[in-house]
């Protein structure tokens, strides 16, 4: 179903993650969205520290159930001077009777790069490694 190849995070959620309705608590999913976005920001820039400044609107389209294999795919939307915006797509593979894959939600998360004193810092371009033919 997804057009991505490598999830930032893939996890099976457990009974401890459920809400009173018996589905996975939305806050657990939010936490993983934040982590997946931060992983992508680090991979994309090579920088060590980011703080989350915004999570843009997202809507849960389908529930997540105990035992589902949940994948968090992240892609960079844009990089500014001190901020980076990451889009995170959440999909679940229903384990059990079928292997149905469904999109659960998606969100854009904005991070700001900070230095060791937690002050905004400019995002530096990550060095690109040359490919096998010697090009960028």
C-alpha positions in Angstrom: 0.0 0.0 0.0 2.7 2.5 0.8 5.1 4.1 -1.6 7.9 4.2 1.0 10.5 1.5 1.4 12.1 1.8 4.8 10.1 2.8 7.8 11.7 5.0 10.4 10.0 2.8 13.1 8.1 -0.5 12.9 6.6 -1.9 16.1 3.9 -4.3 17.3 1.8 -2.5 20.0 0.8 -4.4 23.1 -2.1 -4.5 25.6 -0.3 -1.9 27.8 -0.8 0.6 25.0 -4.6 0.3 24.9 -7.3 2.9 25.9 -10.6 2.1 27.6 -12.2 1.3 24.3 -9.6 -1.6 23.8 -7.8 0.1 20.9 -4.3 1.6 20.9 -4.3 4.9 22.8 -3.9 7.9 20.4 -1.2 9.4 22.6 1.0 6.3 22.0 0.7 6.8 18.2 1.5 10.5 18.6 4.7 9.7 20.6 5.9 7.3 17.8 5.0 9.9 15.1 7.3 12.4 17.0 10.1 9.9 17.3 9.8 8.9 13.6 9.9 12.5 12.5 13.0 13.2 14.7 14.7 10.1 13.2 14.1 11.5 9.7 15.4 15.0 10.7 18.6 13.5 12.1 19.1 11.2 9.0 18.4 14.1 6.6 20.7 16.7 8.3 23.2 14.7 10.4 22.5 17.2 13.3 22.2 15.9 16.9 19.5 18.1 18.5 16.0 19.0 17.5 13.0 20.1 19.5 9.4 19.6 18.3 7.6 22.9 17.8 4.4 21.9 16.0 2.4 18.9 15.0 0.0 19.9 12.3 -3.6 18.5 12.3 -4.0 14.8 11.9 -7.1 12.6 11.9 -7.3 8.9 12.9 -8.9 7.2 9.9 -8.8 3.7 11.3 -8.1 2.2 14.8 -4.9 0.3 15.7 -5.5 -3.0 17.5 -3.3 -5.0 19.9 -0.9 -7.1 17.8 -1.0 -4.9 14.7 2.3 -4.3 13.1 2.5 -0.5 12.8 4.9 1.2 10.5 5.9 4.9 10.7 7.2 6.2 7.4 8.9 9.6 7.3 9.9 12.0 4.6 11.3 15.5 4.6 8.9 18.2 3.3 11.1 21.2 3.6 14.2 22.5 5.3 14.5 26.1 6.4 17.3 28.0 8.1 16.6 26.6 11.6 13.6 24.4 11.1 12.7 21.2 9.2 9.2 19.9 8.4 8.7 16.1 8.3 5.6 14.2 7.0 4.9 11.0 8.9 2.6 8.4 7.5 1.3 5.7 9.8 0.2 2.3 8.4 -0.8 -0.8 10.1 -0.7 -4.4 9.0 -3.5 -6.3 10.6 -2.1 -9.6 11.9 -4.3 -12.6 12.3 -7.1 -13.5 10.0 -5.7 -11.4 7.1 -2.7 -9.3 6.4 -4.7 -6.2 5.5 -2.7 -3.0 5.4 -4.4 0.2 6.2 -3.4 3.9 6.5 -4.1 4.9 10.1 -3.1 8.6 10.1 -0.5 11.1 8.9 0.9 14.3 10.2 3.4 17.0 9.5 5.8 17.7 12.4 8.0 20.8 12.6 11.3 20.6 14.4 13.8 23.4 15.2 17.5 22.6 15.4 19.1 23.6 18.7 22.7 23.7 20.0 24.0 22.3 23.2 22.6 25.3 25.1 19.2 24.6 23.6 19.3 27.8 21.4 18.2 27.8 17.8 21.0 27.0 15.4 21.3 27.0 11.6 20.7 23.7 9.9 23.9 22.8 8.0 23.7 20.8 4.8 24.6 17.2 5.4 27.7 16.0 3.5 26.7 13.8 0.6 28.9 10.7 0.0 29.9 10.2 -3.6 28.3 7.4 -5.4 30.3 4.5 -6.9 30.9 6.5 -10.1 32.4 9.4 -8.1 29.5 11.8 -8.5 27.4 13.3 -5.6 
